mmCIF file of C-alpha atoms in Angstrom:
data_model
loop_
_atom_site.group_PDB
_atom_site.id
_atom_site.type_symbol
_atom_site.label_atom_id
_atom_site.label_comp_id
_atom_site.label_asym_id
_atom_site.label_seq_id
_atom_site.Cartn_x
_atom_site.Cartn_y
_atom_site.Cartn_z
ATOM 1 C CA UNK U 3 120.718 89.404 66.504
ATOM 2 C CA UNK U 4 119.666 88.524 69.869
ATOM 3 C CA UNK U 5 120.563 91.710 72.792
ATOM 4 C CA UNK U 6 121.384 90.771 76.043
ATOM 5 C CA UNK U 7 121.267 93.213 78.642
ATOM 6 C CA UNK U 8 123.874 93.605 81.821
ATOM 7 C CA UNK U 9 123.181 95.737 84.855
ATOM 8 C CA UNK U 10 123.871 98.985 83.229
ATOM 9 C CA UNK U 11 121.179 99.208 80.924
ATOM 10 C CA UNK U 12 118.433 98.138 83.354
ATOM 11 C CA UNK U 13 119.438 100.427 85.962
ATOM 12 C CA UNK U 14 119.013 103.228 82.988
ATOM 13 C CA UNK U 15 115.935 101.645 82.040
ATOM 14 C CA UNK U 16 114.976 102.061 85.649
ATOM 15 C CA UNK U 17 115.743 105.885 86.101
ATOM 16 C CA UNK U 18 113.599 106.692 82.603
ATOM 17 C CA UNK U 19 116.476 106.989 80.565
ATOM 18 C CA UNK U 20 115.253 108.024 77.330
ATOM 19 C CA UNK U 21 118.110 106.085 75.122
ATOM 20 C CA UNK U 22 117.222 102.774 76.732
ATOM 21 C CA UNK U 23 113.924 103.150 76.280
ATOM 22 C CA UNK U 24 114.121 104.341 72.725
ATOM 23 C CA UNK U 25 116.622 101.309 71.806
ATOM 24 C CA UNK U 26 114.349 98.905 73.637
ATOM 25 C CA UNK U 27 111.378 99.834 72.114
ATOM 26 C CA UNK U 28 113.159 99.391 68.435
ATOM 27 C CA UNK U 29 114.478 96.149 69.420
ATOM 28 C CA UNK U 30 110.412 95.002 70.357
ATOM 29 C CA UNK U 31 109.290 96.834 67.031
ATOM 30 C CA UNK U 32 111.701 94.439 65.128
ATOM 31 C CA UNK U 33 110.361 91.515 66.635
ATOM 32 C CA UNK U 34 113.246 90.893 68.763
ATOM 33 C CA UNK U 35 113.135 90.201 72.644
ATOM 34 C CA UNK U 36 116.551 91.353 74.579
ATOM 35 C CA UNK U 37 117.437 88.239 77.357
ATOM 36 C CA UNK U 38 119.081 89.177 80.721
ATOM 37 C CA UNK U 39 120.775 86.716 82.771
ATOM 38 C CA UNK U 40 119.002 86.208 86.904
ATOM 39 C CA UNK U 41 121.718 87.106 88.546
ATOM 40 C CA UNK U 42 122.226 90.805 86.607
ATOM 41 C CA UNK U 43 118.316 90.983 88.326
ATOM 42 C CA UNK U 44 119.149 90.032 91.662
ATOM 43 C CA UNK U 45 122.247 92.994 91.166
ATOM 44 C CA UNK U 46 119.954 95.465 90.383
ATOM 45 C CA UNK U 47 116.623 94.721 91.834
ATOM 46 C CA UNK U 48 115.975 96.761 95.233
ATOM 47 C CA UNK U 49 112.417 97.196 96.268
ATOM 48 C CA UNK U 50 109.297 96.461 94.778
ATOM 49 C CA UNK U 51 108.973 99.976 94.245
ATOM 50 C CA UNK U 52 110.861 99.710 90.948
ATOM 51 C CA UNK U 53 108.284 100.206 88.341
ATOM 52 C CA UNK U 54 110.383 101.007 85.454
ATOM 53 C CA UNK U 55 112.595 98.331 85.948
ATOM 54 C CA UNK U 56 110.151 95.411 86.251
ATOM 55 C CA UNK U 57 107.935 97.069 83.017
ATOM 56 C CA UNK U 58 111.234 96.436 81.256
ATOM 57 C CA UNK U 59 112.062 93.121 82.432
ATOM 58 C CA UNK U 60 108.195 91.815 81.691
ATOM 59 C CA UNK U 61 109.484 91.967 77.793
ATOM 60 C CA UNK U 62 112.406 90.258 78.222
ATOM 61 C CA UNK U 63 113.980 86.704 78.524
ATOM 62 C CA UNK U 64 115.246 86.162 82.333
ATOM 63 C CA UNK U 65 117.817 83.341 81.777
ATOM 64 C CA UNK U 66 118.569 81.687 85.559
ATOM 65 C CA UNK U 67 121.925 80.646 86.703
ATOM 66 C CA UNK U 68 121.687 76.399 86.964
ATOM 67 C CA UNK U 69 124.334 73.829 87.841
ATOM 68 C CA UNK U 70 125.042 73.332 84.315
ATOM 69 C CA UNK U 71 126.010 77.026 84.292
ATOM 70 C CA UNK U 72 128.515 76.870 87.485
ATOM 71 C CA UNK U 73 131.594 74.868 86.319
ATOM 72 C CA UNK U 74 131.325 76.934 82.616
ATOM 73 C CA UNK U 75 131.399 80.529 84.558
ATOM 74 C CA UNK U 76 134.036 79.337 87.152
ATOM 75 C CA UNK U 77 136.397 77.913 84.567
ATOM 76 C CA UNK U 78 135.448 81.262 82.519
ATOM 77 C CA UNK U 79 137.033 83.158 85.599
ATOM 78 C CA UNK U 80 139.906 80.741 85.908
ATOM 79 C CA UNK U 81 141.275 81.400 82.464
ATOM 80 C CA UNK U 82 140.370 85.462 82.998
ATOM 81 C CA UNK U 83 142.127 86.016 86.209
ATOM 82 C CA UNK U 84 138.689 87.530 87.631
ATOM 83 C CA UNK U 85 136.269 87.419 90.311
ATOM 84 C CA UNK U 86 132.673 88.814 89.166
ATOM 85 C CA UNK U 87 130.254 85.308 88.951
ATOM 86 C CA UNK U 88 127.596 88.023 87.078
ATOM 87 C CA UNK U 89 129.653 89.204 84.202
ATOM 88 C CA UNK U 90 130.812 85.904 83.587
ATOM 89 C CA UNK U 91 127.863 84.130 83.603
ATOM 90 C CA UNK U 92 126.603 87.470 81.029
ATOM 91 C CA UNK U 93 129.388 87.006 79.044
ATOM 92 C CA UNK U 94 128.454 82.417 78.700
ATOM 93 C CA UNK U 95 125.141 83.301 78.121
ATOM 94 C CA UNK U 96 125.796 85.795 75.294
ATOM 95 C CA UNK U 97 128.208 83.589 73.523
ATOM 96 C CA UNK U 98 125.704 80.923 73.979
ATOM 97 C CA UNK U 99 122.903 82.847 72.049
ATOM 98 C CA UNK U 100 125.461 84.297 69.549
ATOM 99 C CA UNK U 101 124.372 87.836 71.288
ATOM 100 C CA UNK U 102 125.501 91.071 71.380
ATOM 101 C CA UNK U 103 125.773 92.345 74.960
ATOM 102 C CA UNK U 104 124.456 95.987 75.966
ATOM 103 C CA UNK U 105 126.690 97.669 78.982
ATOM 104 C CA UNK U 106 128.329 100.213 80.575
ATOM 105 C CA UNK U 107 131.108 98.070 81.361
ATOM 106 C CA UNK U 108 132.824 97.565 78.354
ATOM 107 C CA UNK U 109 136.377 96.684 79.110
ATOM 108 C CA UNK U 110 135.074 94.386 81.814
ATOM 109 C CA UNK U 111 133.187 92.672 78.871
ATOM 110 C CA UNK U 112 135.478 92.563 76.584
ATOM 111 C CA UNK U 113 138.263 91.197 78.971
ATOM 112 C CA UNK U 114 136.208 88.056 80.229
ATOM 113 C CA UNK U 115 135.097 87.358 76.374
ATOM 114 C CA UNK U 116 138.706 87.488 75.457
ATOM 115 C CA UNK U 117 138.854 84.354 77.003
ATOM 116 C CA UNK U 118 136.060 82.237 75.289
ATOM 117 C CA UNK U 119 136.560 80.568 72.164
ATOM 118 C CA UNK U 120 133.445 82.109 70.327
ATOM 119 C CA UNK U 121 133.079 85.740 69.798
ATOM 120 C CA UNK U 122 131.303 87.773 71.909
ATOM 121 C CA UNK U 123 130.040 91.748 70.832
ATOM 122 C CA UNK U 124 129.163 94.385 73.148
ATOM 123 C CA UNK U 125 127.897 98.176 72.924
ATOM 124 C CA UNK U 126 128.646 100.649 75.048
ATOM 125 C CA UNK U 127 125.545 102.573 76.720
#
């Protein structure tokens, strides 16, 4: 199963949390490369100072935001009654990969894929 990561996890990743780390290493061991969407980057990326954060994101699948993508998440947030363009677009992107989605924000997750007509997992960090 594919892993995509939201902001949560990659701001972990960039303080040296230990569990991230650990869980991201497995998920390279089994052969499988966690995606992240370009706008949860822009969210968390600050400086170039950020070493942890950018070793992270060199092993993983940076999937941009495109026209194609715009009508999908804004109808997405029409039928959720919410505002937040990043989540949304997470949330498209996980259901289009069949992916289970790593975050701190759980009940923000799980609200906006309440409202799809796939099924989209998520984990709690």
């Amino acid at each position: 199963m594919t892993v995509v990561y939201d902001a949560g996890p990659l701001i972990a990743a960039d303080r040296n949390d230990r569990e991230i780390w650990a869980y991201h290493r497995r998920l390279l061991e089994q052969g499988r490369r966690p995606i992240t969407t370009a706008p949860v980057v822009a969210q968390v990326s600050r400086n170039e100072r950020q070493a942890p954060l950018h070793r992270l994101l060199a092993a993983c699948r940076i999937i941009g935001f495109d026209a194609d993508d715009a009508q999908e998440v804004g109808a997405l947030l029409g039928r959720s009654n919410t505002s937040d363009v990043v989540d949304a677009h997470l949330v498209c992107i996980a259901e289009r990969y069949d992916a289970l989605v790593l975050t701190v924000d759980g009940d923000d997750i799980a609200h906006l894929a309440d409202h799809l007509d796939g099924t989209v997992r998520h984990r709690q960090l």
